[in-house]
Coordinates of C-alpha atoms and ligand atoms in Angstrom, one line a residue:
X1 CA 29.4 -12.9 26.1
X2 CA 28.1 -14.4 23.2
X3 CA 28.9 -17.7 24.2
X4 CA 27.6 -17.8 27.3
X5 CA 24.2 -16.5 25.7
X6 CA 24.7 -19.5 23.2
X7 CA 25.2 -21.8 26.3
X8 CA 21.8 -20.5 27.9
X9 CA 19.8 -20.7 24.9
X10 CA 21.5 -24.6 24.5
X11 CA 20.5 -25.3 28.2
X12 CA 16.5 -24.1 27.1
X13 CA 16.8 -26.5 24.3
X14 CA 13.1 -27.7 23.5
X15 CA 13.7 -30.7 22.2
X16 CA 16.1 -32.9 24.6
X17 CA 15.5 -36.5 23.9
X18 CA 15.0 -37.0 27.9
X19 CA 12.4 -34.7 27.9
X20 CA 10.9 -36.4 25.5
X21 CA 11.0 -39.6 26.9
X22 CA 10.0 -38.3 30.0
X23 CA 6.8 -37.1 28.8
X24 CA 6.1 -39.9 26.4
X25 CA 6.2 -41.7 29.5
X26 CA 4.0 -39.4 31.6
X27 CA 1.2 -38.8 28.6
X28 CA 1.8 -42.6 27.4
X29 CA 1.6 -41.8 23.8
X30 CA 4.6 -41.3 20.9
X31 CA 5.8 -37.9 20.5
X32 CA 8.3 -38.9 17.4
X33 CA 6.9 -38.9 14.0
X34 CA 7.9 -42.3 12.7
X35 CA 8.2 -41.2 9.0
X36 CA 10.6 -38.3 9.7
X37 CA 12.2 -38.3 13.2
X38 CA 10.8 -34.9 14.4
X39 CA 8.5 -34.5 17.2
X40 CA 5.1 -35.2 16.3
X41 CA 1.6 -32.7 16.9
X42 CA 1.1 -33.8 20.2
X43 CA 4.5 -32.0 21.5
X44 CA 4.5 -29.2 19.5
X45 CA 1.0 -28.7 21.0
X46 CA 2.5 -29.0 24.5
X47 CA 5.5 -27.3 24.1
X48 CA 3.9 -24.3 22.4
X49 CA 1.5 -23.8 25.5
X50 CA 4.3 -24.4 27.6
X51 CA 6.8 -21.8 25.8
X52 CA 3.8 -19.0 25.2
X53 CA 3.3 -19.1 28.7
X54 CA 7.1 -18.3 29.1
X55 CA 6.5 -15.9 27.0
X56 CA 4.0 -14.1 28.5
X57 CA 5.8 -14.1 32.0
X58 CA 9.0 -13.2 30.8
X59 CA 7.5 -10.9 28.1
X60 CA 10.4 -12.3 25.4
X61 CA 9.6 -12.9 21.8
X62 CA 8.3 -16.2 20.4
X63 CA 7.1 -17.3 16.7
X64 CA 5.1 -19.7 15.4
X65 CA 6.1 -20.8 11.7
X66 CA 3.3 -23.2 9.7
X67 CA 4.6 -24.7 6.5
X68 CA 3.2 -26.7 4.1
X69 CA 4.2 -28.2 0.7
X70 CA 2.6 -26.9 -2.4
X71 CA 0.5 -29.4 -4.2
X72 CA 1.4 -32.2 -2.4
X73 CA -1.5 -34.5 -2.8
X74 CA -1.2 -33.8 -6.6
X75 CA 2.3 -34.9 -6.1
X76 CA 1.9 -38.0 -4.1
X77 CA -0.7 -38.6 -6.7
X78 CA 1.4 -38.5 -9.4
X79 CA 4.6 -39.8 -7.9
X80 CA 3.2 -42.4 -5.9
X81 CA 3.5 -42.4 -2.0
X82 CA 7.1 -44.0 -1.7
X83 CA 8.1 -41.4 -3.6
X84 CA 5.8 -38.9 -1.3
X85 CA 7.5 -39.6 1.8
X86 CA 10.9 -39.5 0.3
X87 CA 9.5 -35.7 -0.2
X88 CA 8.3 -35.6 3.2
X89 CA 11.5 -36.7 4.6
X90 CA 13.6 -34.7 2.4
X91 CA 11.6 -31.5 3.3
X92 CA 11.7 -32.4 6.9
X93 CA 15.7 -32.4 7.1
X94 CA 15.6 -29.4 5.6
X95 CA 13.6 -27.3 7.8
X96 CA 15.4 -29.2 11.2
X97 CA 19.0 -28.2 9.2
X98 CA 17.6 -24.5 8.5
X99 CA 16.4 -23.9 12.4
X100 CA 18.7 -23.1 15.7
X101 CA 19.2 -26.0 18.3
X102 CA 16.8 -24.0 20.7
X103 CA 14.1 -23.8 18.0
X104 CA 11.4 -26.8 17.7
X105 CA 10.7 -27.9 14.5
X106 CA 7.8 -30.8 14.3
X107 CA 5.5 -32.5 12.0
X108 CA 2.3 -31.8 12.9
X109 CA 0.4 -33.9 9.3
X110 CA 1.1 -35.3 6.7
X111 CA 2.7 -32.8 4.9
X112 CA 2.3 -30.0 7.6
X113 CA 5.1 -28.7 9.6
X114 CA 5.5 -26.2 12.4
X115 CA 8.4 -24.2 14.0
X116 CA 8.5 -22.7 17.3
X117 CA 11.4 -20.3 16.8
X118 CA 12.0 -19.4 20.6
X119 CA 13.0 -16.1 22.1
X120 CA 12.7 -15.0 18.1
X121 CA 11.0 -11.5 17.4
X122 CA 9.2 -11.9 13.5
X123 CA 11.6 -10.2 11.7
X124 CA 14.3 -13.5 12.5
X125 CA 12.0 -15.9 12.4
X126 CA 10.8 -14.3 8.6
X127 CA 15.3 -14.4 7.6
X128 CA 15.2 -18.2 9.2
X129 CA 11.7 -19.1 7.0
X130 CA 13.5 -17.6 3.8
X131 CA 16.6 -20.1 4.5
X132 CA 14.3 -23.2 5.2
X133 CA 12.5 -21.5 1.7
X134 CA 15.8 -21.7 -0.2
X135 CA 17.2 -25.0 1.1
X136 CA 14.3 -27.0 -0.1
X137 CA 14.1 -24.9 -2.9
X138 CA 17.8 -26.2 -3.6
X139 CA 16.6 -29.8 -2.6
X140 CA 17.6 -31.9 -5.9
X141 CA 15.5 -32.7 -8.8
X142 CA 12.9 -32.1 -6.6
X143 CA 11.3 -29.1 -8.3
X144 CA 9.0 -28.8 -4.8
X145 CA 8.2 -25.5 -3.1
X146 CA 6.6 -24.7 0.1
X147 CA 4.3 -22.1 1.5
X148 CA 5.0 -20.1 4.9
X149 CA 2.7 -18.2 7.2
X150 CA 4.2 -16.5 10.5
X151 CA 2.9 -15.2 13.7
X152 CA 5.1 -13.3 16.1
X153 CA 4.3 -12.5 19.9
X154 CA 4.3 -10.0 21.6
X155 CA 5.0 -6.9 18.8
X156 CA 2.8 -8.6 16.1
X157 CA 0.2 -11.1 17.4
X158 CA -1.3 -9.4 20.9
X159 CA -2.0 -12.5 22.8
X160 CA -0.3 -15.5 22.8
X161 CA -3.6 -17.7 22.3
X162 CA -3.5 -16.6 18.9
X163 CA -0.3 -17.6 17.9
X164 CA -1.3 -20.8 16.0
X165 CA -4.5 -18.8 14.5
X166 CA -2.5 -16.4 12.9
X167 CA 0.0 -18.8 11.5
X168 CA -2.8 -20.1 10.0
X169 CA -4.4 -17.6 8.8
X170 CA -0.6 -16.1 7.2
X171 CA -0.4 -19.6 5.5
X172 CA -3.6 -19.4 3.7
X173 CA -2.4 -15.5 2.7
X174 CA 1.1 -17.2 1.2
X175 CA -1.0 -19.8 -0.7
X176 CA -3.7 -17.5 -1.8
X177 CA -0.8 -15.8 -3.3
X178 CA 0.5 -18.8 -5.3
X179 CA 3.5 -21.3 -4.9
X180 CA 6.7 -20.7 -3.0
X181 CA 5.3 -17.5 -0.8
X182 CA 6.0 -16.8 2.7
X183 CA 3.6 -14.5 4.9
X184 CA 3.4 -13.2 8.1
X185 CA 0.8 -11.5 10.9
X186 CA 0.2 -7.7 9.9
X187 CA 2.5 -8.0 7.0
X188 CA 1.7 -7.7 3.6
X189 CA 3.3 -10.9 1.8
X190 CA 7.0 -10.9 1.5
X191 CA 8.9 -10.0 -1.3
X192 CA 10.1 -13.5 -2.8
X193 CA 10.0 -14.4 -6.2
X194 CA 7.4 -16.3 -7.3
X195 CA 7.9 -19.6 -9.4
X196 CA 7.4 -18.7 -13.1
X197 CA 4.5 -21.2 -14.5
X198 CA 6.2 -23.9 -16.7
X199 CA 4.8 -24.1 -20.1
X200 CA 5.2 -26.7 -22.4
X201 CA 4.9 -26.0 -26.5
X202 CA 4.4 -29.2 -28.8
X203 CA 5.2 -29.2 -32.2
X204 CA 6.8 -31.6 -34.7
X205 CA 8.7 -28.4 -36.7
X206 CA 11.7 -26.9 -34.7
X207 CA 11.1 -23.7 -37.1
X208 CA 7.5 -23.3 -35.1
X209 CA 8.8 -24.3 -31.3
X210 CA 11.3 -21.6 -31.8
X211 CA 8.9 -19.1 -32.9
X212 CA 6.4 -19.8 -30.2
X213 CA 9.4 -19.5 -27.8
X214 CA 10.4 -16.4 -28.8
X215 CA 6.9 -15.1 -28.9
X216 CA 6.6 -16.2 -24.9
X217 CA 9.5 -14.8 -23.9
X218 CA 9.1 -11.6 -22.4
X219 CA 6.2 -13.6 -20.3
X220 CA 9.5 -15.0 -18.7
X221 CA 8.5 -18.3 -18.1
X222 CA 9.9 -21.7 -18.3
X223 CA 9.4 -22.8 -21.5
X224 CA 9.6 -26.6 -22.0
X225 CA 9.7 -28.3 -25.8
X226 CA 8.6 -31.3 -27.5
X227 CA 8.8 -32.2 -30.6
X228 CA 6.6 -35.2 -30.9
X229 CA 3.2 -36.2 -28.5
X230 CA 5.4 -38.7 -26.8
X231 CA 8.0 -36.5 -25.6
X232 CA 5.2 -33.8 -24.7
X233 CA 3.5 -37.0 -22.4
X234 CA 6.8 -38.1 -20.8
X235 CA 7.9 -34.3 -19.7
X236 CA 4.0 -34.3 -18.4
X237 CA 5.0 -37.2 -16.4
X238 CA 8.1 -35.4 -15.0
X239 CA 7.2 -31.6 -14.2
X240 CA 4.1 -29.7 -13.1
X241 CA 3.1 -27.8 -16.0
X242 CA 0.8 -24.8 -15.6
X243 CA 0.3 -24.8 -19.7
X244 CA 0.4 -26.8 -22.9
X245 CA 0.5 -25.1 -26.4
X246 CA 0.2 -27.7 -28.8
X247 CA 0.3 -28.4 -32.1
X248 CA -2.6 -31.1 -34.0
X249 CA -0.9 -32.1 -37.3
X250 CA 2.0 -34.0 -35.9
X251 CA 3.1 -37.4 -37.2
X252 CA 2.3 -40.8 -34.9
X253 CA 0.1 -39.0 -32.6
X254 CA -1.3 -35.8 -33.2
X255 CA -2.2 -33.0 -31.0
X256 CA -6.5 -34.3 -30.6
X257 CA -5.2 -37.5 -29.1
X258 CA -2.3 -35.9 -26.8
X259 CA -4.9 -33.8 -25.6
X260 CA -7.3 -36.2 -24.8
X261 CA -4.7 -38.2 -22.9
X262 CA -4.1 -35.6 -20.9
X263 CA -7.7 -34.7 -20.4
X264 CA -8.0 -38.5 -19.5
X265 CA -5.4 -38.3 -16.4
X266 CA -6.6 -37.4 -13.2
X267 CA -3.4 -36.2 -12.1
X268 CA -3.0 -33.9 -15.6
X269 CA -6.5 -32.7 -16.5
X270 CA -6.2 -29.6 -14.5
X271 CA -3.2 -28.2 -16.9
X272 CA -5.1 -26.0 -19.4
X273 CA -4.5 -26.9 -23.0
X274 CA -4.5 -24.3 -26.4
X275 CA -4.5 -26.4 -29.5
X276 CA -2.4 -23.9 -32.0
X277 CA -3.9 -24.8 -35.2
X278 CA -4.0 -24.1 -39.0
X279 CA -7.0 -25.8 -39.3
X280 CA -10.2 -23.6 -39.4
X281 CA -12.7 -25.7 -40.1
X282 CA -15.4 -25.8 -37.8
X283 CA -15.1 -29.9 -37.4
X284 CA -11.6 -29.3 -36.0
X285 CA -12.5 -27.3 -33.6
X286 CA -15.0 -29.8 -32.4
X287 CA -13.1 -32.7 -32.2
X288 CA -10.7 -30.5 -30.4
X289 CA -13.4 -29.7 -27.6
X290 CA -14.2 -33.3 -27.8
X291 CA -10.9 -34.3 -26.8
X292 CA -10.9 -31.4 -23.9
X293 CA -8.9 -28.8 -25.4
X294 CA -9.3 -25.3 -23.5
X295 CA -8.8 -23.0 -26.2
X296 CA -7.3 -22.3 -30.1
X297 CA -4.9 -20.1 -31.2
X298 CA -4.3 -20.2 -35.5
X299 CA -1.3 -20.3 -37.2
X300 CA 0.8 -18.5 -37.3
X301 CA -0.5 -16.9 -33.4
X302 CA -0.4 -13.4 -33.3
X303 CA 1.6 -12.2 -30.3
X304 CA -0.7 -9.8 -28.4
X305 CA -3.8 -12.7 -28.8
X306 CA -1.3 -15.8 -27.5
X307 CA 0.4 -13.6 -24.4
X308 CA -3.7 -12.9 -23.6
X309 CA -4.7 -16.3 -23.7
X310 CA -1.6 -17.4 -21.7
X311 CA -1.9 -15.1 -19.1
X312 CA -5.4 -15.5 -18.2
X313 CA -5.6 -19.7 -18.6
X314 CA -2.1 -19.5 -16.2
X315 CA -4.0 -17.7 -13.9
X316 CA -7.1 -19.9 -13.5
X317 CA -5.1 -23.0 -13.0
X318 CA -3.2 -21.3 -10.4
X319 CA -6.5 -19.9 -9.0
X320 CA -7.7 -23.9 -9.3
X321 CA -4.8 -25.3 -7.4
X322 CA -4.2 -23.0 -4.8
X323 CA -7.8 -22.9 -3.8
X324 CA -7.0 -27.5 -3.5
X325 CA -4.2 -26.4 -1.0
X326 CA -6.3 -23.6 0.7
X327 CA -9.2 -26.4 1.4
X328 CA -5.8 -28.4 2.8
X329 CA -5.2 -25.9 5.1
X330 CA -8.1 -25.7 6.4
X331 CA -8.2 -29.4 6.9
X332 CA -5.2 -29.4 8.8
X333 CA -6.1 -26.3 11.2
X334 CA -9.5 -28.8 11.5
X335 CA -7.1 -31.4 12.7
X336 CA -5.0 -29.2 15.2
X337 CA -8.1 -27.9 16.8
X338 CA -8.9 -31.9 17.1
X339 CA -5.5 -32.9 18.8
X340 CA -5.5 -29.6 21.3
X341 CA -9.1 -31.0 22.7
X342 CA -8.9 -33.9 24.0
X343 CA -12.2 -35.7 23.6
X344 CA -12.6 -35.5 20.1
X345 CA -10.6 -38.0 18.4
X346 CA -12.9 -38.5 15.2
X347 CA -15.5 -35.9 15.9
X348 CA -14.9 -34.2 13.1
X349 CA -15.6 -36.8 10.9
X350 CA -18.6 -38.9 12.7
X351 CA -20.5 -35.1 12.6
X352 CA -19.7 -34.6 8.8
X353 CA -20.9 -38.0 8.3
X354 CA -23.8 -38.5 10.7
X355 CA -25.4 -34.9 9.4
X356 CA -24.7 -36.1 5.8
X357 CA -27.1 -38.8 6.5
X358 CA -29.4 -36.7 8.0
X359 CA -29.3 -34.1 5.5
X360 CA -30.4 -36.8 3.0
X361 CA -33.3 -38.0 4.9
X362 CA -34.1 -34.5 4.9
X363 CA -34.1 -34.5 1.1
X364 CA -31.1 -31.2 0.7
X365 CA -29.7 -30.7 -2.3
X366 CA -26.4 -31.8 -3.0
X367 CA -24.7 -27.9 -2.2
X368 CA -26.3 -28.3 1.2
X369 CA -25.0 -31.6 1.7
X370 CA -21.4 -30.4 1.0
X371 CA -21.7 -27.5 3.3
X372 CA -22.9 -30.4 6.0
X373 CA -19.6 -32.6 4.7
X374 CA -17.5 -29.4 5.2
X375 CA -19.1 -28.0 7.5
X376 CA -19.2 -31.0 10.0
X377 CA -15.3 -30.9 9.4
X378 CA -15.0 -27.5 10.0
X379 CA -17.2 -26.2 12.9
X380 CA -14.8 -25.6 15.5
X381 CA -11.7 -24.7 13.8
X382 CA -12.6 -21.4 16.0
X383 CA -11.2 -23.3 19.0
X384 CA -7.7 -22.9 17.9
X385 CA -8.0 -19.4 19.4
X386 CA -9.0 -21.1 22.9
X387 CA -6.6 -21.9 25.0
X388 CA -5.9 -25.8 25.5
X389 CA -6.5 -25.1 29.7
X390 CA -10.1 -23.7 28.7
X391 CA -10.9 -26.2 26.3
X392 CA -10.0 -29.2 28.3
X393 CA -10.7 -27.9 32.2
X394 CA -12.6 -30.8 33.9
X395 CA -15.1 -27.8 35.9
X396 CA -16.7 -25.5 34.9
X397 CA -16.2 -22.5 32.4
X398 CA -16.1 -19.3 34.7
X399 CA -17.8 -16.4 33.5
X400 CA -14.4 -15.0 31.1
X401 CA -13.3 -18.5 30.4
X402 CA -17.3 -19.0 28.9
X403 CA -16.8 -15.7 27.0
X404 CA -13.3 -17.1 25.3
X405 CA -15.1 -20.8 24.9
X406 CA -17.8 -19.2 22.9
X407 CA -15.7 -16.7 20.9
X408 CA -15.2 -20.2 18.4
X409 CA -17.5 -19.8 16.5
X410 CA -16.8 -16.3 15.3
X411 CA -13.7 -16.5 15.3
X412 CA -14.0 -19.6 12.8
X413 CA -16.4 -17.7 11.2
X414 CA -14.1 -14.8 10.3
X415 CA -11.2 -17.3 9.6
X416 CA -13.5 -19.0 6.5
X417 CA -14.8 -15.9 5.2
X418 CA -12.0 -15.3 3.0
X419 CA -12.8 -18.3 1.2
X420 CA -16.7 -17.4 1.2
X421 CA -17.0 -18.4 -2.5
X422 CA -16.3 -22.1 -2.0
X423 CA -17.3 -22.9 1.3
X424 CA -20.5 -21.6 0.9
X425 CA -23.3 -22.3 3.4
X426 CA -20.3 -24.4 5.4
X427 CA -19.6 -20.9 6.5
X428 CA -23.1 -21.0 8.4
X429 CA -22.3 -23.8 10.1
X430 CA -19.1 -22.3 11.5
X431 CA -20.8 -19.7 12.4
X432 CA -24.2 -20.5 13.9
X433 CA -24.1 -23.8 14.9
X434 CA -24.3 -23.1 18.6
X435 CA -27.7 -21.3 18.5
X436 CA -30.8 -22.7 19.6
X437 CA -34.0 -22.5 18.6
X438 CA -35.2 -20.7 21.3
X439 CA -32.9 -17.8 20.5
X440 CA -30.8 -18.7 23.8
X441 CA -27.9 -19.4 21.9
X442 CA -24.8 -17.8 20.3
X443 CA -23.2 -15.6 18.6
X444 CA -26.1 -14.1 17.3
X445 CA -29.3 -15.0 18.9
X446 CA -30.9 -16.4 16.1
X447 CA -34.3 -18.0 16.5
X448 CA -36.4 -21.2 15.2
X449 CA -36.1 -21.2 10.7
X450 CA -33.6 -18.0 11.0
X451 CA -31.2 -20.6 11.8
X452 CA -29.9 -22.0 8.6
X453 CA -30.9 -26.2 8.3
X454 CA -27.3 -27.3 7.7
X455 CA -26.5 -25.8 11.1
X456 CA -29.3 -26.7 12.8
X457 CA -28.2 -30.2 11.9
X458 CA -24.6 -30.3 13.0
X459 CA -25.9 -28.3 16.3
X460 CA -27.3 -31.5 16.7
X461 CA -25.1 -34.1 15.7
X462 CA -22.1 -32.1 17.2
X463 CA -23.9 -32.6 20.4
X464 CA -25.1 -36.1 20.2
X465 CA -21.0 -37.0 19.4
X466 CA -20.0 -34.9 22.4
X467 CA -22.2 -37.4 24.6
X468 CA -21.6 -40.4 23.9
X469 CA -17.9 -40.0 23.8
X470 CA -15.5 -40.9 26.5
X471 CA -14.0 -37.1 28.1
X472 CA -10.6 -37.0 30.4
X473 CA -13.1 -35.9 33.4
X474 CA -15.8 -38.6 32.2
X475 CA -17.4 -41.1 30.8
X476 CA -19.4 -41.1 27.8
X477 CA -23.2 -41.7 28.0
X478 CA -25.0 -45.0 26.2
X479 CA -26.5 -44.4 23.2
X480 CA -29.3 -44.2 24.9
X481 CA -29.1 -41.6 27.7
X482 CA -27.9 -39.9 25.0
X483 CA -31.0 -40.0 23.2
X484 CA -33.3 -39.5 26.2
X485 CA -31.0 -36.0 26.7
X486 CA -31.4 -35.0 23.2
X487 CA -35.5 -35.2 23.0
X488 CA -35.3 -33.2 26.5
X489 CA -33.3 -30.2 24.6
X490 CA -35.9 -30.4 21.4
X491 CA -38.8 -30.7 24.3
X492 CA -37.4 -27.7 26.0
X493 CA -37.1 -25.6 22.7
X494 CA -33.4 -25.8 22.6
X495 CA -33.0 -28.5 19.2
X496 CA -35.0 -28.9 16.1
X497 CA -37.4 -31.4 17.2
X498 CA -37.6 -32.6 13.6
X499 CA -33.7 -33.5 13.6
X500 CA -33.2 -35.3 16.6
X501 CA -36.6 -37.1 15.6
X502 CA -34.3 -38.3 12.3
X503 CA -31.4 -39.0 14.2
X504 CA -33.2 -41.2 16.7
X505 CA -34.8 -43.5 14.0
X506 CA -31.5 -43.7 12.2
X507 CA -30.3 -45.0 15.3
X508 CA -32.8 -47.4 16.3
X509 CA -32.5 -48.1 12.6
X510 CA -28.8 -49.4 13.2
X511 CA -29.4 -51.3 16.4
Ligands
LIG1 FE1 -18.6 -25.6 18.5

């Protein structure tokens, strides 16, 4: 009995290299990632829509697994980018050798994968996530982790639309948490261990590394030593650290200068830094600020003092670097939404660059500009909740399929508000730059200077980019039919007349 159900799952296999070739064929572009050998974005994207849709017919389970590599840009950094797509690679033949034969496990970017784990209620596809969690965990010398977010229709996620938007949203849970963390729809985060922080104590004596280690130790972290500034600088080189305690009177180079190299170095400054000093004079102290140094401890530390310091510098460089992977995320669902609709091929980044130049002839200040960088990047990461039919139907919306199309801006809204602190007026852009100045527009109606600039700008610029570019059902308009449509909208009250005034001279500007 078994078998046989083994044999039908192997005869719905998603990835059969015919199929593939069939549809490379039929959609004439690659659906193998060249780096790795795994299906690429485009036929995860088509698969997915093609398996929810079983899915919802059949009513069997189906989940979605996102997974991304923790600090990865600091690692290519660091390690270069031969070394980075040795990672890549690596990680990738672990996740395929951790997944069933009927489960599809692609690369959708750089170092973003996905999983459809099919006929798979949540609760398997979390025991298969732990294994691909442990196997690259094991991966050697590699000391890389991933993060895991989860979304399971029909018991978990209630339509199968949203699949991809709550994988999403579970990943930036896992990485809110820290390294190494899986999460999942309606779940609180799973029970895995996290990574301990590695810290790394300097000093020349071995009497005052073993003190410092056993003052640490019921922080249970990994303690790295070094007796010399060398050997602190070549372990730097060679592990992430999440703390430095070091010494400054050490023979050939003392503790200022370490610290200043490692203040210096792009790929390092972010690892906070307590000089542990006997030195109380005040000009210590100040060349040890000069040199970067995040905080003092004297000699010899008292415990409760050093375990407080710790603790709280740990947790701010964690905070640090999982908001860098958070903004990666975000990034990447950015991309998605780009691949799923199929005019946009660079949209993202001619709005964020076109209202940047606008926002300067405007005279914002530089937070507004960012929220137009970000903000042009971000706008429609809403659509991921849309389904790819909607999005790309050559007629028009009906009436429901009009509601859904303009639930993207909410919906991207509320999928950015947990980050509210750093994306800042980005968020209003998300969220309101489909209104009009006439209050016709959505979601809320807003009218003339209620509208915040930065989105009044992107409405703009997101609209000028939709014309002029080439659609499956069409072709797109001359720059200047373009134009002609645009002064129409400002005429009729729609657009900021004072925008699309800018935008045309910059454009006559570059004829
Ligand atoms: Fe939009």
């Amino acid at each position: 009995m078994i078998s046989d159900n083994i044999a039908l799952l192997d005869e719905r296999r998603l990835i059969d290299p015919i199929d593939i070739n069939t549809y490379e064929k039929q959609v004439g572009a690659p659906f193998i990632d060249s780096l790795t050998g795994l299906p690429n974005h485009g036929f995860f994207s088509m698969t997915l829509d093609r398996e929810t849709k079983r899915s919802e017919r059949y009513g069997s389970h189906i989940s979605v697994g996102l997974i991304n590599i923790d600090s990865f840009r600091l690692l290519n950094k660091s390690k270069g980018s031969v070394e980075g797509d040795r990672i890549i690679r690596k990680v990738a033949e672990c996740i395929q050798n951790s997944v069933r034969q009927v489960d599809l496990a692609a690369r959708l970017y750089g170092d973003f994968f996905a999983v459809i784990f099919t006929e798979s209620a949540l609760e398997n596809a979390v025991n298969a996530a732990e294994r691909i969690r442990s196997n690259v965990e094991k991966m050697q010398n590699q000391m890389v982790t991933i993060s895991i977010g989860l979304s399971g229709y029909p018991r978990h996620t209630k339509k199968s639309s949203s699949l991809l938007q709550e994988a999403y949203a579970a990943l930036i849970k896992a990485k809110t948490r820290g390294k190494n963390c899986i999460s999942y729809t309606n779940e609180t985060t799973s029970e895995v261990d996290r990574i301990a922080p590695n810290v790394l104590i300097v000093d020349d004596i071995p009497k005052n590394l073993k003190l410092l280690e056993a003052l640490l130790h019921p922080l249970r972290y990994h303690v790295f030593k070094a007796d010399s500034g060398e050997a602190a600088l070549d372990i730097m080189g060679k592990v992430d650290m999440d703390l430095v305690l070091l010494d400054v009177m050490m023979p050939v180079m003392d503790g200022f200068e370490v610290c200043r190299r490692i203040k210096n170095d792009p790929q390092l400054r972010m690892v906070p830094i307590i000089l542990v000093t006997a030195l109380e004079d005040s000009e210590s102290k100040i060349r040890g600020i000069e040199a970067g140094a995040d905080d003092f401890i004297s000699k010899p530390p008292n415990k409760a003092e050093l375990l407080a310091r710790t603790r709280s510098l740990i947790k701010l460089k964690r905070i640090n670097s999982n908001l860098a992977d958070i903004e990666n995320v975000l990034f990447s669902l950015a991309k998605t939404v780009e691949a799923k609709d199929a005019y946009t091929h660079g949209h993202i980044e001619r709005v964020s660059n076109l209202s940047m130049v606008l926002g300067r002839k405007l005279g914002l200040n530089e937070k507004e500009l960012e929220a137009l960088k970000y903000g042009g990047i971000l706008h429609d990461i809403g659509k991921i909740a849309v389904p790819t039919a909607i999005l790309n139907k050559p007629g028009r919306l009906n009436e429901e399929e009009w509601e859904v199309m303009k639930s993207h801006s909410l919906v991207g809204y509320q999928i950015g508000l947990p980050l509210e602190k750093n994306l800042g007026p980005a968020l209003d852009v998300i969220r309101y730059h489909h209104e009009k100045m006439d209050g016709s527009g959505y979601p809320d109606n807003l009218k003339g200077e209620d509208i915040p600039i930065v989105a009044r700008i992107v409405a703009v610029t997101d609209i000028y980019d939709a014309m002029i570019t080439d659609r499956p059902y069409r072709k797109g308009m001359s720059q200047k039919e373009a134009c002609d449509n645009l002064l129409e909208e400002a005429e009729n009250g729609k657009l900021d007349r004072e925008i699309v005034q800018l935008l045309l001279e910059h454009l006559k500007y570059n004829y």
